[in-house]
Tab-separated table of C-alpha atoms in Angstrom:
chain	number	residue	atom	x	y	z
A	1	MET	CA	72.749	-34.619	-66.381
A	2	GLU	CA	69.280	-36.186	-65.604
A	3	LYS	CA	68.391	-34.840	-62.935
A	4	ILE	CA	66.958	-36.719	-60.166
A	5	ASP	CA	63.761	-36.469	-57.824
A	6	GLU	CA	65.040	-35.526	-54.177
A	7	LEU	CA	63.410	-38.374	-51.707
A	8	PRO	CA	60.738	-36.268	-49.309
A	9	SER	CA	61.898	-35.762	-45.579
A	10	PRO	CA	60.530	-38.624	-42.571
A	11	SER	CA	59.192	-35.088	-41.666
A	12	ASP	CA	57.463	-34.849	-45.055
A	13	SER	CA	56.313	-38.501	-44.960
A	14	LEU	CA	55.118	-38.320	-41.293
A	15	GLN	CA	53.130	-35.467	-42.750
A	16	ARG	CA	51.375	-36.328	-45.089
A	17	SER	CA	50.745	-39.664	-43.264
A	18	ARG	CA	48.209	-37.231	-40.586
A	19	PHE	CA	46.126	-36.216	-43.102
A	20	ARG	CA	45.224	-39.213	-44.720
A	21	ARG	CA	41.555	-40.170	-44.551
A	22	ALA	CA	41.031	-43.605	-43.893
A	23	ARG	CA	37.843	-43.544	-45.822
A	24	SER	CA	36.078	-41.563	-48.458
A	25	LEU	CA	33.971	-38.916	-48.463
A	26	HIS	CA	31.407	-41.220	-50.412
A	27	GLY	CA	30.351	-42.692	-47.321
A	28	PRO	CA	31.748	-46.866	-47.382
A	29	SER	CA	30.253	-48.912	-49.722
A	30	PRO	CA	27.339	-50.052	-48.502
A	31	THR	CA	26.837	-53.877	-47.954
A	32	THR	CA	25.415	-55.730	-51.221
A	33	THR	CA	24.119	-59.324	-49.278
A	34	PHE	CA	21.331	-58.844	-46.261
A	35	GLY	CA	20.908	-61.827	-44.164
A	36	PRO	CA	21.429	-65.054	-45.678
A	37	LYS	CA	20.140	-65.526	-48.580
A	38	ALA	CA	19.436	-61.649	-50.303
A	39	CYS	CA	21.566	-59.963	-52.648
A	40	ILE	CA	21.739	-56.758	-54.809
A	41	GLN	CA	21.824	-58.325	-58.781
A	42	LYS	CA	24.618	-58.057	-59.774
A	43	ASN	CA	25.133	-55.133	-62.463
A	44	PRO	CA	28.302	-54.845	-64.953
A	45	ALA	CA	27.481	-51.789	-65.777
A	46	SER	CA	28.280	-50.745	-61.819
A	47	ILE	CA	30.842	-47.525	-61.431
A	48	MET	CA	33.415	-47.820	-58.850
A	49	HIS	CA	31.115	-49.438	-57.066
A	50	VAL	CA	27.898	-47.372	-57.117
A	51	GLN	CA	24.972	-48.651	-58.192
A	52	ASP	CA	22.040	-46.689	-60.399
A	53	PRO	CA	19.775	-46.414	-57.581
A	54	LEU	CA	17.578	-47.507	-60.624
A	55	SER	CA	19.197	-50.790	-61.437
A	56	GLN	CA	19.527	-51.845	-57.974
A	57	ARG	CA	16.974	-55.516	-57.423
A	58	LEU	CA	16.053	-57.725	-55.501
A	59	THR	CA	17.896	-61.435	-55.920
A	60	TRP	CA	17.619	-64.255	-53.526
A	61	ASN	CA	20.849	-66.990	-53.999
A	62	LYS	CA	18.199	-69.728	-52.949
A	63	PRO	CA	14.580	-69.212	-51.783
A	64	PRO	CA	13.637	-67.723	-49.197
A	65	LEU	CA	12.530	-70.045	-46.270
A	66	SER	CA	11.980	-67.722	-43.376
A	67	VAL	CA	9.984	-64.687	-42.418
A	68	LEU	CA	10.455	-62.194	-39.104
A	69	ILE	CA	7.153	-60.363	-39.370
A	70	ILE	CA	6.688	-57.432	-37.338
A	71	LYS	CA	3.043	-56.051	-36.064
A	72	LYS	CA	2.289	-52.621	-34.687
A	73	ILE	CA	1.381	-52.554	-31.264
A	74	HIS	CA	-1.386	-51.999	-29.388
A	75	GLU	CA	-4.177	-51.483	-32.729
A	76	CYS	CA	-6.732	-53.483	-32.452
A	77	SER	CA	-7.231	-53.421	-36.920
A	78	VAL	CA	-3.768	-55.073	-37.808
A	79	VAL	CA	-4.368	-58.095	-35.391
A	80	GLN	CA	-6.820	-59.438	-38.256
A	81	PRO	CA	-4.636	-58.522	-41.123
A	82	PHE	CA	-1.650	-59.843	-39.337
A	83	MET	CA	-2.707	-63.324	-38.319
A	84	ASP	CA	-4.603	-63.633	-42.124
A	85	LEU	CA	-0.707	-63.373	-43.851
A	86	VAL	CA	0.975	-65.708	-40.631
A	87	THR	CA	-1.394	-68.822	-41.335
A	88	TRP	CA	-1.206	-67.766	-45.047
A	89	LEU	CA	2.357	-68.597	-45.265
A	90	VAL	CA	2.648	-71.616	-42.851
A	91	GLN	CA	-0.135	-73.529	-44.821
A	92	GLU	CA	0.527	-72.526	-47.972
A	93	LYS	CA	3.887	-70.749	-47.947
A	94	ARG	CA	5.255	-73.538	-45.668
A	95	MET	CA	7.476	-70.784	-44.232
A	96	VAL	CA	9.179	-70.783	-41.380
A	97	VAL	CA	7.271	-68.451	-39.524
A	98	TYR	CA	9.324	-65.892	-36.689
A	99	VAL	CA	7.046	-63.241	-34.098
A	100	GLU	CA	7.983	-61.234	-31.402
A	101	VAL	CA	6.789	-63.165	-27.764
A	102	SER	CA	4.828	-60.113	-27.135
A	103	THR	CA	2.667	-59.646	-29.897
A	104	LEU	CA	1.131	-63.484	-29.444
A	105	GLU	CA	0.567	-62.128	-25.544
A	106	ASP	CA	-2.105	-59.119	-27.033
A	107	GLU	CA	-5.628	-60.698	-26.074
A	108	MET	CA	-7.286	-60.693	-29.357
A	109	ILE	CA	-4.467	-63.188	-30.612
A	110	ALA	CA	-4.013	-65.274	-27.196
A	111	ASP	CA	-8.831	-65.409	-27.434
A	112	ASP	CA	-8.706	-66.727	-30.473
A	113	SER	CA	-8.814	-70.391	-30.927
A	114	GLY	CA	-9.005	-70.712	-34.200
A	115	PHE	CA	-5.303	-69.815	-35.055
A	116	GLN	CA	-3.712	-71.525	-32.830
A	117	PRO	CA	-2.990	-74.185	-33.819
A	118	ILE	CA	-1.165	-72.054	-36.076
A	119	LYS	CA	0.500	-70.339	-33.166
A	120	GLN	CA	2.000	-73.198	-32.088
A	121	LYS	CA	4.087	-73.629	-35.607
A	122	LEU	CA	5.198	-69.914	-35.127
A	123	ASN	CA	9.089	-69.278	-33.249
A	124	THR	CA	9.726	-66.685	-30.551
A	125	PHE	CA	11.640	-64.162	-29.631
A	126	LYS	CA	12.963	-61.648	-27.267
A	127	GLU	CA	14.764	-58.714	-27.912
A	128	GLY	CA	18.124	-57.882	-26.669
A	129	THR	CA	17.495	-61.976	-25.399
A	130	GLU	CA	18.365	-63.460	-29.472
A	131	ASP	CA	20.466	-62.521	-31.955
A	132	LEU	CA	18.203	-63.040	-34.818
A	133	SER	CA	21.254	-62.299	-37.372
A	134	GLY	CA	21.604	-65.492	-40.021
A	135	ARG	CA	18.314	-66.869	-39.612
A	136	ILE	CA	15.860	-64.623	-41.292
A	137	ASP	CA	15.818	-64.575	-44.660
A	138	PHE	CA	12.872	-62.096	-45.379
A	139	ILE	CA	10.658	-58.782	-42.571
A	140	ILE	CA	7.011	-58.342	-43.100
A	141	CYS	CA	6.459	-55.381	-40.958
A	142	LEU	CA	2.453	-54.029	-40.709
A	143	GLY	CA	1.874	-51.041	-39.025
A	144	GLY	CA	4.166	-47.317	-39.964
A	145	ASP	CA	6.982	-45.879	-39.802
A	146	GLY	CA	7.433	-46.820	-36.421
A	147	THR	CA	7.882	-51.004	-37.531
A	148	LEU	CA	10.646	-50.584	-39.726
A	149	LEU	CA	12.579	-48.184	-37.601
A	150	TRP	CA	11.964	-51.536	-34.538
A	151	ALA	CA	12.883	-53.999	-37.759
A	152	SER	CA	16.001	-51.554	-37.951
A	153	SER	CA	16.784	-51.656	-33.874
A	154	LEU	CA	16.675	-55.878	-34.049
A	155	PHE	CA	19.464	-55.971	-36.318
A	156	GLN	CA	22.408	-54.023	-35.605
A	157	GLY	CA	24.376	-56.070	-39.086
A	158	SER	CA	23.297	-57.188	-41.969
A	159	VAL	CA	19.704	-56.417	-42.423
A	160	PRO	CA	17.056	-58.822	-44.606
A	161	PRO	CA	14.908	-57.087	-47.085
A	162	VAL	CA	12.039	-55.204	-45.720
A	163	MET	CA	8.399	-55.238	-46.800
A	164	ALA	CA	6.134	-52.112	-45.072
A	165	PHE	CA	2.068	-52.000	-45.334
A	166	HIS	CA	0.411	-49.525	-44.033
A	167	MET	CA	-1.612	-49.988	-41.633
A	168	GLY	CA	-0.280	-47.105	-39.568
A	169	SER	CA	-0.771	-42.865	-38.590
A	170	LEU	CA	1.686	-41.490	-41.169
A	171	GLY	CA	3.054	-44.721	-43.415
A	172	PHE	CA	6.043	-42.853	-44.976
A	173	LEU	CA	7.910	-45.404	-45.221
A	174	THR	CA	5.333	-48.346	-45.583
A	175	PRO	CA	4.182	-48.303	-49.292
A	176	PHE	CA	2.653	-51.105	-49.619
A	177	GLU	CA	-1.415	-51.956	-49.107
A	178	PHE	CA	-2.430	-54.346	-47.608
A	179	ASP	CA	-5.744	-55.474	-50.020
A	180	ASN	CA	-4.074	-57.959	-52.201
A	181	PHE	CA	-1.083	-58.394	-49.730
A	182	LYS	CA	-0.984	-62.555	-51.455
A	183	SER	CA	0.030	-61.480	-54.475
A	184	GLN	CA	2.594	-58.739	-53.733
A	185	VAL	CA	4.514	-60.777	-51.126
A	186	ASN	CA	4.684	-64.092	-54.357
A	187	HIS	CA	5.581	-60.869	-55.934
A	188	VAL	CA	8.960	-60.142	-54.143
A	189	LEU	CA	9.671	-63.346	-53.496
A	190	GLU	CA	9.610	-64.272	-57.083
A	191	GLY	CA	12.436	-62.138	-56.981
A	192	HIS	CA	10.675	-59.418	-59.341
A	193	ALA	CA	11.059	-56.086	-56.983
A	194	ALA	CA	13.223	-52.926	-56.668
A	195	LEU	CA	14.861	-51.803	-53.745
A	196	THR	CA	16.028	-48.214	-51.943
A	197	LEU	CA	18.986	-48.863	-49.892
A	198	ARG	CA	18.221	-47.020	-46.307
A	199	SER	CA	20.763	-45.713	-45.160
A	200	ARG	CA	21.764	-45.870	-41.679
A	201	LEU	CA	24.380	-44.527	-38.636
A	202	LYS	CA	26.450	-46.108	-36.899
A	203	CYS	CA	27.208	-44.799	-33.209
A	204	VAL	CA	29.158	-44.841	-29.911
A	205	ILE	CA	28.262	-43.033	-26.389
A	206	THR	CA	30.956	-41.920	-25.108
A	207	ASP	CA	32.778	-41.159	-21.996
A	208	ALA	CA	35.033	-37.760	-21.471
A	209	GLU	CA	37.073	-39.524	-18.349
A	210	CYS	CA	37.633	-42.511	-19.033
A	211	ASP	CA	36.024	-43.000	-23.820
A	212	SER	CA	33.769	-45.047	-22.366
A	213	HIS	CA	30.400	-46.474	-22.937
A	214	ILE	CA	28.533	-44.435	-20.809
A	215	ASN	CA	27.711	-46.990	-17.222
A	216	SER	CA	29.863	-50.020	-18.373
A	217	ILE	CA	33.400	-50.257	-18.720
A	218	GLU	CA	33.184	-52.402	-21.700
A	219	LYS	CA	33.946	-51.132	-25.045
A	220	PRO	CA	31.791	-48.982	-26.508
A	221	LYS	CA	28.726	-49.860	-28.068
A	222	LYS	CA	28.279	-49.141	-31.875
A	223	ILE	CA	24.669	-48.985	-31.829
A	224	GLN	CA	23.005	-48.149	-36.022
A	225	VAL	CA	20.259	-45.517	-36.337
A	226	LEU	CA	18.230	-45.270	-39.534
A	227	ASN	CA	16.337	-41.949	-38.151
A	228	GLU	CA	18.062	-39.581	-36.129
A	229	VAL	CA	20.595	-38.988	-33.564
A	230	VAL	CA	19.069	-36.425	-31.285
A	231	ILE	CA	20.479	-34.174	-28.748
A	232	ASP	CA	18.763	-31.548	-26.945
A	233	ARG	CA	18.571	-29.879	-23.934
A	234	GLY	CA	16.062	-31.983	-22.236
A	235	PRO	CA	14.599	-30.547	-18.701
A	236	SER	CA	17.453	-28.115	-18.328
A	237	PRO	CA	16.261	-24.798	-18.193
A	238	TYR	CA	19.154	-23.446	-19.745
A	239	LEU	CA	20.513	-22.980	-24.164
A	240	CYS	CA	21.832	-26.733	-25.347
A	241	HIS	CA	26.117	-25.986	-25.786
A	242	LEU	CA	27.374	-28.519	-27.582
A	243	ASP	CA	30.631	-28.186	-29.909
A	244	LEU	CA	30.326	-29.243	-32.988
A	245	TYR	CA	33.018	-31.446	-35.180
A	246	LEU	CA	33.624	-32.538	-38.791
A	247	GLU	CA	37.163	-35.112	-39.136
A	248	GLY	CA	37.950	-33.516	-36.221
A	249	ARG	CA	38.595	-30.348	-37.007
A	250	HIS	CA	35.514	-27.608	-35.139
A	251	VAL	CA	33.508	-26.413	-36.597
A	252	THR	CA	31.117	-24.270	-34.689
A	253	SER	CA	28.914	-24.018	-31.567
A	254	VAL	CA	25.186	-24.586	-31.608
A	255	GLN	CA	23.800	-22.738	-28.930
A	256	GLY	CA	19.998	-23.630	-28.686
A	257	ASP	CA	17.327	-26.349	-27.649
A	258	GLY	CA	19.371	-29.141	-29.332
A	259	LEU	CA	20.829	-30.618	-32.463
A	260	ILE	CA	19.326	-33.962	-34.903
A	261	VAL	CA	22.374	-35.309	-37.275
A	262	SER	CA	19.989	-37.136	-39.463
A	263	THR	CA	19.792	-39.634	-42.944
A	264	PRO	CA	18.172	-39.030	-45.066
A	265	THR	CA	15.660	-41.501	-44.713
A	266	GLY	CA	15.275	-39.060	-41.494
A	267	SER	CA	14.902	-36.178	-43.780
A	268	THR	CA	11.453	-36.211	-43.374
A	269	ALA	CA	10.804	-36.905	-40.143
A	270	TYR	CA	11.802	-34.683	-37.191
A	271	ALA	CA	14.525	-32.494	-39.480
A	272	VAL	CA	12.262	-31.261	-42.111
A	273	ALA	CA	9.755	-30.253	-38.991
A	274	ALA	CA	13.101	-28.270	-37.562
A	275	GLY	CA	13.871	-26.779	-41.056
A	276	ALA	CA	15.157	-29.380	-42.905
A	277	SER	CA	16.024	-29.739	-46.785
A	278	MET	CA	13.841	-33.255	-47.392
A	279	VAL	CA	16.569	-35.180	-48.914
A	280	HIS	CA	16.106	-38.471	-51.074
A	281	PRO	CA	17.113	-42.069	-49.374
A	282	ASN	CA	18.899	-42.773	-52.620
A	283	VAL	CA	21.906	-39.409	-52.410
A	284	PRO	CA	24.996	-40.022	-49.487
A	285	ALA	CA	25.077	-37.656	-47.333
A	286	ILE	CA	24.899	-36.991	-43.674
A	287	MET	CA	21.813	-34.154	-42.681
A	288	VAL	CA	22.783	-31.159	-39.637
A	289	THR	CA	20.181	-29.174	-38.382
A	290	PRO	CA	19.713	-26.919	-35.489
A	291	ILE	CA	16.468	-27.680	-33.794
A	292	CYS	CA	15.608	-23.546	-32.143
A	293	PRO	CA	19.050	-22.125	-32.717
A	294	HIS	CA	19.728	-18.787	-31.030
A	295	SER	CA	21.541	-17.392	-33.481
A	296	LEU	CA	19.732	-15.792	-37.623
A	297	SER	CA	22.348	-17.398	-38.810
A	298	PHE	CA	22.611	-20.779	-38.062
A	299	ARG	CA	21.166	-23.047	-41.078
A	300	PRO	CA	20.678	-26.574	-42.103
A	301	ILE	CA	23.521	-28.224	-43.487
A	302	VAL	CA	24.243	-31.245	-45.569
A	303	VAL	CA	27.989	-32.842	-45.702
A	304	PRO	CA	29.150	-35.739	-46.851
A	305	ALA	CA	28.265	-39.250	-46.415
A	306	GLY	CA	31.709	-40.604	-44.707
A	307	VAL	CA	32.760	-37.548	-42.568
A	308	GLU	CA	33.076	-38.284	-38.874
A	309	ILE	CA	30.835	-36.153	-36.583
A	310	LYS	CA	32.043	-35.158	-33.225
A	311	VAL	CA	29.158	-33.756	-31.147
A	312	MET	CA	29.956	-32.313	-27.352
A	313	VAL	CA	29.274	-31.249	-24.585
A	314	SER	CA	31.000	-28.200	-24.845
A	315	PRO	CA	33.263	-27.474	-21.677
A	316	GLU	CA	31.548	-24.338	-21.128
A	317	SER	CA	27.852	-25.427	-21.003
A	318	ARG	CA	25.248	-24.874	-17.875
A	319	GLY	CA	24.661	-28.023	-17.732
A	320	SER	CA	23.900	-31.158	-19.836
A	321	ALA	CA	22.039	-32.747	-22.631
A	322	TRP	CA	20.146	-35.645	-23.351
A	323	VAL	CA	20.727	-37.691	-26.739
A	324	SER	CA	18.007	-40.201	-28.210
A	325	LEU	CA	18.388	-42.596	-30.875
A	326	ASP	CA	14.883	-42.749	-32.953
A	327	GLY	CA	13.891	-41.650	-30.961
A	328	ARG	CA	14.960	-44.824	-28.234
A	329	ASN	CA	17.733	-45.583	-25.575
A	330	ARG	CA	17.517	-42.174	-24.062
A	331	GLN	CA	20.295	-40.533	-21.874
A	332	GLU	CA	21.986	-37.819	-19.971
A	333	ILE	CA	25.800	-37.016	-21.442
A	334	LYS	CA	26.913	-34.631	-19.221
A	335	VAL	CA	30.083	-31.923	-19.521
A	336	GLY	CA	32.892	-33.192	-22.444
A	337	ASP	CA	30.916	-36.918	-22.849
A	338	SER	CA	30.100	-36.592	-26.759
A	339	VAL	CA	28.728	-38.638	-29.535
A	340	ARG	CA	30.613	-39.781	-33.115
A	341	ILE	CA	28.882	-40.451	-35.809
A	342	THR	CA	29.042	-41.604	-39.282
A	343	THR	CA	27.626	-43.202	-42.132
A	344	SER	CA	27.279	-47.298	-41.317
A	345	GLU	CA	28.135	-50.294	-43.269
A	346	PHE	CA	24.811	-51.675	-43.299
A	347	PRO	CA	21.806	-49.774	-44.583
A	348	ILE	CA	17.985	-51.117	-44.800
A	349	PRO	CA	17.380	-52.313	-48.043
A	350	SER	CA	13.461	-51.098	-48.643
A	351	ILE	CA	11.546	-53.093	-51.277
A	352	CYS	CA	9.613	-50.735	-52.896
A	353	LYS	CA	6.122	-51.205	-54.751
A	354	LEU	CA	6.724	-49.547	-57.794
A	355	ASP	CA	10.540	-48.029	-57.318
A	356	GLN	CA	13.061	-45.053	-55.519
A	357	ILE	CA	11.539	-42.288	-57.513
A	358	SER	CA	7.705	-42.731	-57.368
A	359	ASP	CA	7.580	-44.337	-53.867
A	360	TRP	CA	9.349	-41.406	-52.766
A	361	PHE	CA	7.561	-38.189	-54.317
A	362	ASP	CA	3.760	-40.299	-53.713
A	363	SER	CA	4.617	-40.710	-50.111
A	364	LEU	CA	5.994	-36.153	-50.489
A	365	ALA	CA	2.758	-36.137	-52.310
A	366	GLU	CA	0.110	-38.230	-50.045
A	367	CYS	CA	1.842	-38.203	-46.234
A	368	LEU	CA	3.163	-34.385	-46.550
A	369	HIS	CA	0.818	-33.108	-48.864
A	370	TRP	CA	4.198	-31.224	-50.703
A	371	ASN	CA	3.525	-27.740	-52.590
A	372	VAL	CA	-0.074	-28.767	-52.231
A	373	ARG	CA	-1.646	-25.838	-53.527
A	374	ARG	CA	-4.199	-24.109	-55.323
A	375	PRO	CA	-3.538	-24.008	-58.862
A	376	GLN	CA	-3.703	-20.416	-60.810
A	377	ARG	CA	-6.254	-20.157	-63.316
A	378	ALA	CA	-5.434	-19.687	-67.382
A	379	PHE	CA	-5.978	-15.992	-69.359
A	380	ASN	CA	-9.581	-16.503	-70.424
A	381	ASN	CA	-10.094	-15.598	-73.880
A	382	ASN	CA	-11.142	-11.600	-72.691
A	383	GLU	CA	-8.329	-11.049	-70.790
A	384	GLY	CA	-4.632	-10.359	-72.243
A	385	ALA	CA	-1.175	-10.952	-71.060
A	386	ASN	CA	-0.891	-7.668	-69.031
A	387	GLY	CA	-4.144	-8.543	-66.867
A	388	ARG	CA	-6.704	-5.917	-68.731
A	389	VAL	CA	-9.289	-6.623	-69.850
A	390	LYS	CA	-10.008	-6.251	-74.081
A	391	ASP	CA	-12.022	-4.725	-76.158
A	392	ASP	CA	-12.741	-4.280	-79.630
A	393	SER	CA	-10.342	-2.036	-80.371
A	394	ASP	CA	-8.271	-4.505	-78.893
A	395	CYS	CA	-8.738	-7.339	-81.689
A	396	SER	CA	-7.216	-6.784	-85.538
A	397	ILE	CA	-9.951	-7.241	-88.731
A	398	GLU	CA	-8.159	-9.430	-91.269
A	399	ALA	CA	-8.920	-8.226	-94.778
């Protein structure tokens, strides 16, 4: 008789369902549309919905008409370039320009009589009071890396393409120079640019008792983070005692000054100062880095982008901890409170000056002086391979 396979018992099915994953270890497939009009050019050679980073090129479904300008605050050297860029976009490119109200309150801009006709044509907004989703086609940042972090905070969903000009102090994330801004912006508006999809983290801060957002009875708010989530001891004199969970499993406890959970983009920020490896932004991963751990064996780790990380203030902790998201929204979390972190499906489409590889290594060399040292000199004609000076007896004479 033909053998018939036994049907799985209900208990077996229940056991397997408990361990069935709802997400891929490689993280969620990122959205390929950015704002109302921008998207990644379709590539028929892509496999498993993951494109070759070098094939990620910007294209426009429709010509972009609106642009958001983000200017570094309290920086006089950025004011004139800002006015030159806005004037050109309004008068020559006929674009709808959005700026923050606080930007136009700058004394040098407010007192410039020649800029007033342009100022009246600008659209303004205040952070937290207006939703810019669906209204912005394109973002231009003038300043340092902080302007890109600010742009990220303004868009908690899909983010329009971001072009960042280096006018700050470090400029790791701002590859463009302002000298020939017209040709560079035109190049992007025509759809001829490479994109680096910088993954973000989706974070939820929950209360120990009611599992809701801190100081709120509403549904926990999901906050998008571009660089890192930092949980530290704050003003407390005691060690920060945190429990670290991956996919619901307790993997270790952190005893030290705190913990950094960062994106690949954030790996070259606070994390690298704490000893983490520098990871290219196209690598799908999350970095977990302890801050001054009271252990000689606690090394930074890199985990798959799709895992859910939970950091909880340990019940055995002597004090509370403090959490900050990209250096903002700093708040206290008490014993039993936790931060849940996973990769967001809404990356930052950062426009490249050259390409994804060249821009990153150029930033490593120029901003961090990566692997800069005086080169070892070569042997001269009077030295042998073993370093000793040759004499006449070492030389053979051909017959």
